[in-house]
Short mmCIF file of C-alpha atoms and ligand atoms in Angstrom, two decimals:
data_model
loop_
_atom_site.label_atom_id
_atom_site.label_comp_id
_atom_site.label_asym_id
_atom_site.label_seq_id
_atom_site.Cartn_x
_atom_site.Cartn_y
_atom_site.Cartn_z
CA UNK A 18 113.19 -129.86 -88.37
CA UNK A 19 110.97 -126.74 -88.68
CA UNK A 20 107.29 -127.73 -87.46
CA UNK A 21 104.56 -127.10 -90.06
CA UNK A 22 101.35 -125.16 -88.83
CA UNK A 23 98.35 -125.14 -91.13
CA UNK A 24 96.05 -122.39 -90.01
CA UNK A 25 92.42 -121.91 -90.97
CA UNK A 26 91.07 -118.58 -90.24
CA UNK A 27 87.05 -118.64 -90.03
CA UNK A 28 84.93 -115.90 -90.64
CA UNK A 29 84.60 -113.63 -87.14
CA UNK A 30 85.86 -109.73 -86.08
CA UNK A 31 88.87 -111.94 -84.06
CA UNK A 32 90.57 -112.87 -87.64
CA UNK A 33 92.31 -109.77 -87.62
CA UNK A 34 93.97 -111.61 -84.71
CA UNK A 35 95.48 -113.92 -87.34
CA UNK A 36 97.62 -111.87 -88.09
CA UNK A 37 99.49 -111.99 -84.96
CA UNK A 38 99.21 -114.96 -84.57
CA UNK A 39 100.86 -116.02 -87.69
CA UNK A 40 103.79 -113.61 -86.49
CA UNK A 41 104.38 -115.14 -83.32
CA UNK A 42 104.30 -118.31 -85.19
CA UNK A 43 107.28 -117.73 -87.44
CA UNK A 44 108.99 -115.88 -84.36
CA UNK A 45 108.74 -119.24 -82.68
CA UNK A 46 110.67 -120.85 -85.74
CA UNK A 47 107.97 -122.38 -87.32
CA UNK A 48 107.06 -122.28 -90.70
CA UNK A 49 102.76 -121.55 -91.27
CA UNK A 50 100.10 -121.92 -94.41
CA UNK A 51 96.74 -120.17 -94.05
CA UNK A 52 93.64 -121.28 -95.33
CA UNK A 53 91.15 -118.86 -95.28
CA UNK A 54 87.49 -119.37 -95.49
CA UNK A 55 85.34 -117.27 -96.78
CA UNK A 56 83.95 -115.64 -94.36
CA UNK A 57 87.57 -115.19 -92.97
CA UNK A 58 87.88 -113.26 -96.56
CA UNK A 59 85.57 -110.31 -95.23
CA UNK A 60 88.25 -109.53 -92.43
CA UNK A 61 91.64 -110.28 -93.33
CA UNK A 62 92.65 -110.38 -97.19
CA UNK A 63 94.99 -113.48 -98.54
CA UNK A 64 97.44 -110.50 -99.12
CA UNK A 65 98.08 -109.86 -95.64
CA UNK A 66 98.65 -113.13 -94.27
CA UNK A 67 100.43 -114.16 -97.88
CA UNK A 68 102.97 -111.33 -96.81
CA UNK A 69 103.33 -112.14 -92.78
CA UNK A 70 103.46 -116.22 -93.28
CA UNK A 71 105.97 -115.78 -96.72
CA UNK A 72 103.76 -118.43 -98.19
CA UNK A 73 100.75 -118.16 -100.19
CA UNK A 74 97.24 -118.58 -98.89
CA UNK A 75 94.56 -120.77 -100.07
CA UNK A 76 90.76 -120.24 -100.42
CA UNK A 77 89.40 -122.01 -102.01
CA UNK A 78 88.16 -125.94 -102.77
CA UNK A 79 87.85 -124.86 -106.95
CA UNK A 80 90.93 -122.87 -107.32
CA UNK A 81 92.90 -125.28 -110.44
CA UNK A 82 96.08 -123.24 -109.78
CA UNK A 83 95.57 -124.20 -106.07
CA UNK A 84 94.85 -127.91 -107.17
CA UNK A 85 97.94 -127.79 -109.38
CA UNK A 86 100.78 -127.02 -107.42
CA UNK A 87 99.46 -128.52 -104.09
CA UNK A 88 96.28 -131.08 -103.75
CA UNK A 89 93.99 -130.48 -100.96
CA UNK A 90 94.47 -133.43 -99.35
CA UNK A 91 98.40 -133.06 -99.44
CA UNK A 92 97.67 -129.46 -97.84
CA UNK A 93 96.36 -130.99 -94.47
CA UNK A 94 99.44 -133.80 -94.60
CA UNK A 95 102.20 -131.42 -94.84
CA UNK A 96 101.31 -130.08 -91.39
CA UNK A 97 102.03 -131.62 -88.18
CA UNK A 98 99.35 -129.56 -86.38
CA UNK A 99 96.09 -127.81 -88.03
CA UNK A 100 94.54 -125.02 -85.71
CA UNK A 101 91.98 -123.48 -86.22
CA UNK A 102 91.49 -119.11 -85.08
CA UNK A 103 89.14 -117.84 -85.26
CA UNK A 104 86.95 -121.48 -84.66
CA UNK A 105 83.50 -119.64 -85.17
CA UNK A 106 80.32 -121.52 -84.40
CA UNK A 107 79.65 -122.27 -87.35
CA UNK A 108 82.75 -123.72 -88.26
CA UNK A 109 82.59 -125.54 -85.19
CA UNK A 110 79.13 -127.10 -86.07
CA UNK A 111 80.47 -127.94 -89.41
CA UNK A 112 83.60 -129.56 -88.04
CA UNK A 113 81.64 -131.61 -85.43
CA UNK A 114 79.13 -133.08 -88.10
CA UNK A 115 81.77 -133.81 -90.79
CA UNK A 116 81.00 -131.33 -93.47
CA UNK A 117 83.12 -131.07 -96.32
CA UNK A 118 81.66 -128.15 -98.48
CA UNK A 119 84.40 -125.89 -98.33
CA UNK A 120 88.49 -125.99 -98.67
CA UNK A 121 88.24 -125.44 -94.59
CA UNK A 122 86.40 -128.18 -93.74
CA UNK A 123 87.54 -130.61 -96.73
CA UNK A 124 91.38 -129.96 -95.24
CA UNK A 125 89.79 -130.77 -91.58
CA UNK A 126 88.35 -133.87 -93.01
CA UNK A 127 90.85 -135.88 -94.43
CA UNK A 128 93.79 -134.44 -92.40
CA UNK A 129 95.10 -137.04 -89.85
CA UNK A 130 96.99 -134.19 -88.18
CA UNK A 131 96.09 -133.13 -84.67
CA UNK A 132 93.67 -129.83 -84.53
CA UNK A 133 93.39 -127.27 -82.29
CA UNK A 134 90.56 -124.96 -82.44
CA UNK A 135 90.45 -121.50 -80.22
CA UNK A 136 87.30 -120.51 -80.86
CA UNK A 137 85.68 -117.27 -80.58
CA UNK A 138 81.99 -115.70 -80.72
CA UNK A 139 79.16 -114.05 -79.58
CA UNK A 140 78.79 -115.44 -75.44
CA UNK A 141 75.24 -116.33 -76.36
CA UNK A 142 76.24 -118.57 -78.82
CA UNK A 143 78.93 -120.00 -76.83
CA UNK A 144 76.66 -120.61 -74.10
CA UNK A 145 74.26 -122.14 -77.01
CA UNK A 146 73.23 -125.85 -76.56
CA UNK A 147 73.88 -126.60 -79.81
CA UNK A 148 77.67 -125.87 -79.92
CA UNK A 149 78.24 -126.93 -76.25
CA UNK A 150 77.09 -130.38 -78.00
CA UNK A 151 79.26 -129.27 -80.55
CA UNK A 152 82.43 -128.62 -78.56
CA UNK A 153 81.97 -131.81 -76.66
CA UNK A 154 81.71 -133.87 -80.07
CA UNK A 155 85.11 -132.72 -81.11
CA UNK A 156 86.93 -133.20 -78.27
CA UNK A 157 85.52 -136.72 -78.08
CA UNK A 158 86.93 -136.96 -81.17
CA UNK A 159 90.20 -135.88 -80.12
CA UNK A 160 90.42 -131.90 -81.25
CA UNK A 161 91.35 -129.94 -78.59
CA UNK A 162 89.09 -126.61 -78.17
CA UNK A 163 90.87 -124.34 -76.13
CA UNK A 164 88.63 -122.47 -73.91
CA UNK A 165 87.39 -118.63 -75.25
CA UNK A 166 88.98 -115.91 -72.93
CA UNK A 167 86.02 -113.74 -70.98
CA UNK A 168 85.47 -110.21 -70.98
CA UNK A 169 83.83 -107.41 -73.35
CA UNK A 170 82.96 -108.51 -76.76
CA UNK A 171 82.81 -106.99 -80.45
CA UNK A 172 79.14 -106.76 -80.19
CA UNK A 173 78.64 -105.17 -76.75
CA UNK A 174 78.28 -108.19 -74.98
CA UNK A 175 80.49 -109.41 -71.99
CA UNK A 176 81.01 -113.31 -71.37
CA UNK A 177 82.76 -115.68 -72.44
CA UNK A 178 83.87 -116.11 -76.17
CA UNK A 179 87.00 -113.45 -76.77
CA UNK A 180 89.77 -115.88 -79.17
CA UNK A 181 92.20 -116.62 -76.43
CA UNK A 182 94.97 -114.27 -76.89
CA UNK A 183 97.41 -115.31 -79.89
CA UNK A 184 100.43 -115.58 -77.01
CA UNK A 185 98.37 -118.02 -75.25
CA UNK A 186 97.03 -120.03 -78.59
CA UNK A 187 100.95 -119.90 -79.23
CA UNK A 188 101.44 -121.64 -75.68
CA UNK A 189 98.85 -124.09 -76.88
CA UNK A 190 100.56 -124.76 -80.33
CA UNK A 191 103.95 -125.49 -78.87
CA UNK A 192 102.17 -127.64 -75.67
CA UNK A 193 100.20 -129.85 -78.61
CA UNK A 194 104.03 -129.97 -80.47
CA UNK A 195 105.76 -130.49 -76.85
CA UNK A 196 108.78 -128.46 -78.80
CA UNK A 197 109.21 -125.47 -75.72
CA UNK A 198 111.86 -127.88 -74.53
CA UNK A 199 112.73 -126.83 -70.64
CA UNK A 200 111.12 -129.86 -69.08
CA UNK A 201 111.15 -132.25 -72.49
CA UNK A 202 112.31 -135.80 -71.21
CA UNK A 203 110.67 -135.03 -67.75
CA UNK A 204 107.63 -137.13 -66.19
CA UNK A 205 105.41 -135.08 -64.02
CA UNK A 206 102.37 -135.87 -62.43
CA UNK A 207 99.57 -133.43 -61.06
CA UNK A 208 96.32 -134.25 -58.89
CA UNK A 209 93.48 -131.57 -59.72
CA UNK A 210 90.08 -130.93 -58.88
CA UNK A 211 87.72 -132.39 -55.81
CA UNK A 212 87.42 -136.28 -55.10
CA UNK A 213 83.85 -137.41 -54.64
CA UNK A 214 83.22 -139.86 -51.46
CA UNK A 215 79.83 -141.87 -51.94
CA UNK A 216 77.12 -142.01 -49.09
CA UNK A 217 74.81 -143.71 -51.41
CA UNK A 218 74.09 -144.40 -55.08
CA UNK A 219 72.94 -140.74 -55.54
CA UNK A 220 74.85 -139.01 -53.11
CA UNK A 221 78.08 -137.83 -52.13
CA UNK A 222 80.29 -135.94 -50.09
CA UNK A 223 82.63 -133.19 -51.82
CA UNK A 224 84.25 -129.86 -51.94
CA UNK A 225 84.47 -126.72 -53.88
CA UNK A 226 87.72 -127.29 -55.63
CA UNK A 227 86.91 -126.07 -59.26
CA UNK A 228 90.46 -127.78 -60.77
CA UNK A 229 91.11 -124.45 -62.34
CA UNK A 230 95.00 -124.37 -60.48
CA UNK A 231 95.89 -127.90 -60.83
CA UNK A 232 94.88 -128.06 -64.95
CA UNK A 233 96.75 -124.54 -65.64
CA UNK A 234 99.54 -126.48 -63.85
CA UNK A 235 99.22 -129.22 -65.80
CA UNK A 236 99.38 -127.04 -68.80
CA UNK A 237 102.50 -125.08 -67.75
CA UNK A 238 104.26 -128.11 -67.73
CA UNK A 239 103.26 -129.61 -70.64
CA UNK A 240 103.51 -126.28 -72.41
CA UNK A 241 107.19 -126.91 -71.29
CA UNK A 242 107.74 -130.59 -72.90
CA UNK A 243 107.20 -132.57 -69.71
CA UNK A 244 105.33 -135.52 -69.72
CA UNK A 245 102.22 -134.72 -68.26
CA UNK A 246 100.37 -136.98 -66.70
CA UNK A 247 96.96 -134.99 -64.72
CA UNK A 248 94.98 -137.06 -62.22
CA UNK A 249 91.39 -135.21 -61.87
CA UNK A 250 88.72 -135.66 -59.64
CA UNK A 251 85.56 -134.72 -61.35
CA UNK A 252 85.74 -131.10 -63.07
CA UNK A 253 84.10 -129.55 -65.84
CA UNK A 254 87.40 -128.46 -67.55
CA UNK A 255 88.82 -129.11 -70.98
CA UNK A 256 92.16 -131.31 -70.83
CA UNK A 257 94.74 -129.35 -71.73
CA UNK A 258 96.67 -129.55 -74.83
CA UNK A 259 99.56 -132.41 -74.36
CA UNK A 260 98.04 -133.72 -71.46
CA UNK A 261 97.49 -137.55 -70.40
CA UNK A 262 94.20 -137.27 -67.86
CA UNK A 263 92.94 -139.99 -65.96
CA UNK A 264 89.61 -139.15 -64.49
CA UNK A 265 88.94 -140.63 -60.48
CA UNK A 266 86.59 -140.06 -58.38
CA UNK A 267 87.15 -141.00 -54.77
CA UNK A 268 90.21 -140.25 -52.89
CA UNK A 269 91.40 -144.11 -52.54
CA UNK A 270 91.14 -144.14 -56.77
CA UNK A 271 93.48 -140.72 -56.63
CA UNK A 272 96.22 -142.97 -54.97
CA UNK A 273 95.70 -145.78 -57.14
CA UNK A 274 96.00 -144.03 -60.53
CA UNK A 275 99.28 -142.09 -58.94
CA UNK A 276 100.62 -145.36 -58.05
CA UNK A 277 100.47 -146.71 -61.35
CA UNK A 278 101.52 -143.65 -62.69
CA UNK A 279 105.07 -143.91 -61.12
CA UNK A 280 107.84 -143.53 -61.91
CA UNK A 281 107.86 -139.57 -62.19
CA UNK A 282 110.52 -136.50 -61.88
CA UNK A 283 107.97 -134.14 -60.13
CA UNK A 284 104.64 -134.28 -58.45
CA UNK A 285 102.38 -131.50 -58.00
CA UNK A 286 99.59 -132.64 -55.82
CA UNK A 287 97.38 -129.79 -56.16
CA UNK A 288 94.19 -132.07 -55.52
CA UNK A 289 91.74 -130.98 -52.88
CA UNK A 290 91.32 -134.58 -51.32
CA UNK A 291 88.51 -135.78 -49.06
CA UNK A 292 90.40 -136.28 -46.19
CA UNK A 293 87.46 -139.03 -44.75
CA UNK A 294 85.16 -141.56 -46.46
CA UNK A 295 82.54 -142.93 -45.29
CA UNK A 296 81.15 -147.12 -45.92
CA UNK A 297 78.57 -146.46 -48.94
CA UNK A 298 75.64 -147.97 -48.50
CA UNK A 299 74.96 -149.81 -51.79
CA UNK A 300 70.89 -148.47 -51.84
CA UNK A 301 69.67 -145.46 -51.21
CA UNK A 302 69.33 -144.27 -47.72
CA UNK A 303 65.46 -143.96 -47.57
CA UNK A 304 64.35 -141.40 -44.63
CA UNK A 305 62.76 -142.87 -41.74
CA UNK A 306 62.24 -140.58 -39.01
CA UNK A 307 66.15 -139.86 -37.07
CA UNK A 308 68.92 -138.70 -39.60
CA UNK A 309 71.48 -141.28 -40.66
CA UNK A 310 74.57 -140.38 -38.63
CA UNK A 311 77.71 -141.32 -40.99
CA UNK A 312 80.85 -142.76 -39.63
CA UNK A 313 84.41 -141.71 -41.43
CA UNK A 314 87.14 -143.46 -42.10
CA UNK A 315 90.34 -141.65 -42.86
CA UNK A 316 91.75 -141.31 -46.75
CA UNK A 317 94.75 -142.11 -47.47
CA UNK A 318 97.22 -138.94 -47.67
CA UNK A 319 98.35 -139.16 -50.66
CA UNK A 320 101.09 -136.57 -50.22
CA UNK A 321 102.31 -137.85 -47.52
CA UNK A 322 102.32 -141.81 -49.22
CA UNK A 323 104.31 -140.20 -51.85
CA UNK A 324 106.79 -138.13 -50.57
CA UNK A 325 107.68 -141.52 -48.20
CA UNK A 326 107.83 -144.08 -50.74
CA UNK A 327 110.90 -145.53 -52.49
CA UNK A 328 110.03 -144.22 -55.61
CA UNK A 329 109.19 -140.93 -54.07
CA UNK A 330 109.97 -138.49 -57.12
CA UNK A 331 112.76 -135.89 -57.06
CA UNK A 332 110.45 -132.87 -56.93
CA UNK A 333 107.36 -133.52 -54.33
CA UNK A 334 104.97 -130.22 -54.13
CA UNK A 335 101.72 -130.19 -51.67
CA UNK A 336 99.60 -127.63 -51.55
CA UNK A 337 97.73 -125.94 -48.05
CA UNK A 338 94.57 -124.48 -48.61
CA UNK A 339 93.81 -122.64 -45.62
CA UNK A 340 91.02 -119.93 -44.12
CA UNK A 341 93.71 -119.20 -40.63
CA UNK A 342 97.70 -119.16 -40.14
CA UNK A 343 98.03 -119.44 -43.60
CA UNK A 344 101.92 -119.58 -43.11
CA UNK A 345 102.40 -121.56 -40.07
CA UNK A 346 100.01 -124.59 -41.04
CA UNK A 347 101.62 -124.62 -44.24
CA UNK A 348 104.81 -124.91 -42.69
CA UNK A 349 104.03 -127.29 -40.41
CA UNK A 350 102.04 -129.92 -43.11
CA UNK A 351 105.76 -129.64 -45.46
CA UNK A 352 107.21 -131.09 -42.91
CA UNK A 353 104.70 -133.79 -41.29
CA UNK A 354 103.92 -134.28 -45.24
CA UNK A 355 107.36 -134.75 -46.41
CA UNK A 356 106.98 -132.05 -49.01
CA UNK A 357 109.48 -130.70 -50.29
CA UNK A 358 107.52 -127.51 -51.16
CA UNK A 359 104.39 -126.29 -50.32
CA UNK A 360 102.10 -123.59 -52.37
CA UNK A 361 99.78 -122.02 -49.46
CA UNK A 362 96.89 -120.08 -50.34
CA UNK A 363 94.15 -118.75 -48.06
CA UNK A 364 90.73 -119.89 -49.08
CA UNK A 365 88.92 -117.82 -46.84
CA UNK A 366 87.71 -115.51 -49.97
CA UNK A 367 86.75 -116.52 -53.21
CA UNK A 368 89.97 -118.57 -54.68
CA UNK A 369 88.30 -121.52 -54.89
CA UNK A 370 86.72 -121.89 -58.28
CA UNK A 371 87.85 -117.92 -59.20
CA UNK A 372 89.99 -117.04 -61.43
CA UNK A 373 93.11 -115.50 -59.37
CA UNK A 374 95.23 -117.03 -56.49
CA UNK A 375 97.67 -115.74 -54.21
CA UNK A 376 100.26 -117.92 -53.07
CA UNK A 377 102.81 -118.49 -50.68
CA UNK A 378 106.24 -120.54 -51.52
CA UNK A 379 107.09 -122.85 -48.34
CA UNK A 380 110.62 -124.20 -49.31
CA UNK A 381 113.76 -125.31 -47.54
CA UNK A 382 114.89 -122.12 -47.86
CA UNK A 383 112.10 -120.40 -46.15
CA UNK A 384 108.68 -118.22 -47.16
CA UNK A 385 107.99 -116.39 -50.86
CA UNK A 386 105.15 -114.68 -51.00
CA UNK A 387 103.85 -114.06 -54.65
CA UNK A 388 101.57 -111.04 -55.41
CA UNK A 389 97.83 -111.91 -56.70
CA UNK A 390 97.62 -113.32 -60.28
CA UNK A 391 95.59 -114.65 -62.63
CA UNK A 392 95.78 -119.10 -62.16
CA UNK A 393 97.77 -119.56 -65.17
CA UNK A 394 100.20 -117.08 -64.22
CA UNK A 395 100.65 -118.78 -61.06
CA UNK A 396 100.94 -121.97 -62.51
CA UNK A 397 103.27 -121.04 -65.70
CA UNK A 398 105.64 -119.29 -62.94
CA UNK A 399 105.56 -122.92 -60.42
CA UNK A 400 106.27 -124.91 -64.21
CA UNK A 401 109.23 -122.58 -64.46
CA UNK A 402 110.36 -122.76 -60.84
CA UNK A 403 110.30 -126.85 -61.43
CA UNK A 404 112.24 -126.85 -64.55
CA UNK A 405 114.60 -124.59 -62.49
CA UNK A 406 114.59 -127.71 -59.78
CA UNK A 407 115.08 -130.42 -61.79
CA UNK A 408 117.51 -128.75 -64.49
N1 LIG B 761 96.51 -134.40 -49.77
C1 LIG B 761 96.65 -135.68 -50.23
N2 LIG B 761 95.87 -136.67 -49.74
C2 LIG B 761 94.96 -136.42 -48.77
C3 LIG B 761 94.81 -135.11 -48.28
C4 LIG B 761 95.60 -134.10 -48.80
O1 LIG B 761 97.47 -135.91 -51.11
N3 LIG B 761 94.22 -137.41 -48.30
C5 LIG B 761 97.40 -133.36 -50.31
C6 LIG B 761 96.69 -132.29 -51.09
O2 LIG B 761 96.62 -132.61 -52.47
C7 LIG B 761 97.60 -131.09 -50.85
C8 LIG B 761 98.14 -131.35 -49.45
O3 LIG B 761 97.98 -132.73 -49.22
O4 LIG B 761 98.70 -131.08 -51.73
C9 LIG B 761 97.50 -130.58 -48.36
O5 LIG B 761 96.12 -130.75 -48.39
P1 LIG B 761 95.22 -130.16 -47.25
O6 LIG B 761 93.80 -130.58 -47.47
O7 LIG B 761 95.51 -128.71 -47.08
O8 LIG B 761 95.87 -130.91 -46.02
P2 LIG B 761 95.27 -131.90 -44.98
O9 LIG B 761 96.22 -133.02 -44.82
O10 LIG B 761 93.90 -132.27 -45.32
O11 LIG B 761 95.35 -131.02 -43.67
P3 LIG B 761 94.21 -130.21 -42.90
O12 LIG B 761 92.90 -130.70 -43.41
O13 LIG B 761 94.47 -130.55 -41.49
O14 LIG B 761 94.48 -128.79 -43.20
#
């Protein structure tokens, strides 16, 4: 069956984006109803996105023609997903305190659809207390907010708060759907982000691992129909759309939420684990004259425990972060690891927590070196390299 997208367009200069959006929607085989608010009036007219979705376009909560042919409420019900591009802030702040004083927000209120909003708005008020209490409302209520893309803005301004790029909200829609299809049926888990090894009640020893790689990962496969389960250390990211997360901390809780996450197809273990711990001291190590020295234990390898266990997945992918002999050590760790790839990247520079990577393919069949790219492009090509694995 044809999947049902009802889109609200809000009131910002990225509604003409709409537009496209509601193309590449019915490209993808899906039918789409637009709701425009009315601020989302002053930039795009009903007639154009009446025209491109084949369907017409509602605005409003008093219209009895409207009310006649199609209730409100039934509006939001015969969808399977509501998003929401532009998300302005306003419409943001109006979602997150449960206003109803619109058609918009009435739909968003009684639907019991999922919603995605891909917001998009000045970077000072994306960066505004107010809607980063906002944003974190909704997606404790279980919207997803997609991330704004960064770069120069309408107004002059340059930050983050672009609408993500209709392609990617597109990626998003069919990830929240899980209807893309190459890896549908597949389980695939992916470690992310640092792990966090206690010294003390208020401190801890950690990396720089941002989680950026291992949640566009995560992302690329979902955004392919696999089963996604993502096991993050403690990040600052959004979970992606169609994404199970389970949140650890220390490396020992990484292994135990992978072990009960088994049985799996793939895993991409893209975590930057603490490779030692050391015995926490359960009060705070008060100062008194020498230093404390620490003693380490070793972590379990995670990697390594997988790729040797007897429910080791098909597909087992490590990666190497490494600042010397980027190619060699990576070579060298897929085999004492087990792996049966390994992504190698040199974090000498500024890949860790940056937006680009540029990685190495160890395989079987020997090295593939991949020109520098933006993390998502990395990670959608790996998604499609593991559908090509486990087809
Ligand atoms: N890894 C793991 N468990 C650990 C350490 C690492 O699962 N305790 C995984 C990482 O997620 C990554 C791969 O092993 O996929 C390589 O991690 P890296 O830190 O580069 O390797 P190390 O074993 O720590 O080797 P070294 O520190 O000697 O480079």
């Amino acid at each position: 069956m044809q999947a049902r997208i009802l889109l609200i367009v809000g009131g910002g200069i990225a509604a003409y984006k709409a537009c496209e959006l509601v193309r590449l929607i019915r490209k993808a085989g899906m039918s789409v109803r637009c709701v425009l608010t009315d601020g989302g009036a002053q930039f795009v007219t009903p007639m154009t996105l009446a025209a491109l979705s084949e369907q017409a376009v509602h605005t409003s909560l008093w219209d009895l023609k409207d009310e006649a042919e199609m209730g409100h409420i039934q509006l939001s019900r015969e969808a399977d997903l509501v998003v929401v591009a532009p998300a302005t802030a306003d419409l943001l702040a109006r979602m997150a305190a449960g206003i109803a004083d619109d058609l918009a927000t009435t739909l968003l209120l009684a639907t019991d659809k999922p919603v995605l909003a891909a917001p998009a708005m000045n970077v000072r008020m994306w960066q505004h207390a107010a809607t980063r209490r906002n944003v974190e409302r909704l997606r404790a209520d279980g919207v997803t907010v997609l991330e704004p893309d960064e770069g120069p803005m309408a107004c002059g301004e340059f930050g983050p708060g672009r609408l993500p790029e209709p392609e990617a909200i597109l990626r998003n829609i069919q990830a929240s759907l899980g209807t893309s299809g190459r890896l549908s049926g597949r389980h695939v888990l992916v470690t992310a982000g640092p792990t966090h090894e206690p010294i003390d009640p208020v401190r801890y020893i950690a990396n720089r691992s941002s989680g950026k790689q291992g949640f566009a990962i995560a992302a690329a496969l979902a955004y392919l129909g696999a089963r996604v389960t993502l096991v993050s250390g403690p990040v600052t990211l959004p979970t992606p759309a169609g994404v199970t997360r389970i949140d650890v901390e220390t490396a020992r809780d990484m292994a135990a939420a992978i072990d009960t996450a088994l049985p799996a197809d793939a895993a991409i273990l893209v975590a930057a684990v603490a490779d030692w711990r050391v015995e926490p001291s359960g009060s705070k190590i008060k100062k008194q004259g020498t230093p404390p020295s620490l003693s380490f234990a070793e972590n379990p390898d995670i990697l390594a425990g997988l790729a040797a266990d007897p429910r080791r997945p098909a597909l087992v992918v490590g990666f190497a972060a490494e600042t010397d002999d980027v190619i060699a050590n990576a070579t060298a760790k897929r085999a004492r690891k087990g792996a049966d790839w390994i992504v190698a990247n040199d974090v000498s520079g500024d890949v860790m927590g940056g937006a680009d990577n540029r990685v190495h393919l160890v395989t079987e069949a020997g090295v593939e070196d991949w020109e520098q790219m933006p993390k998502d492009q990395v990670a959608a090509r790996l998604a499609d390299r593991i559908a090509d694995a486990l087809a």
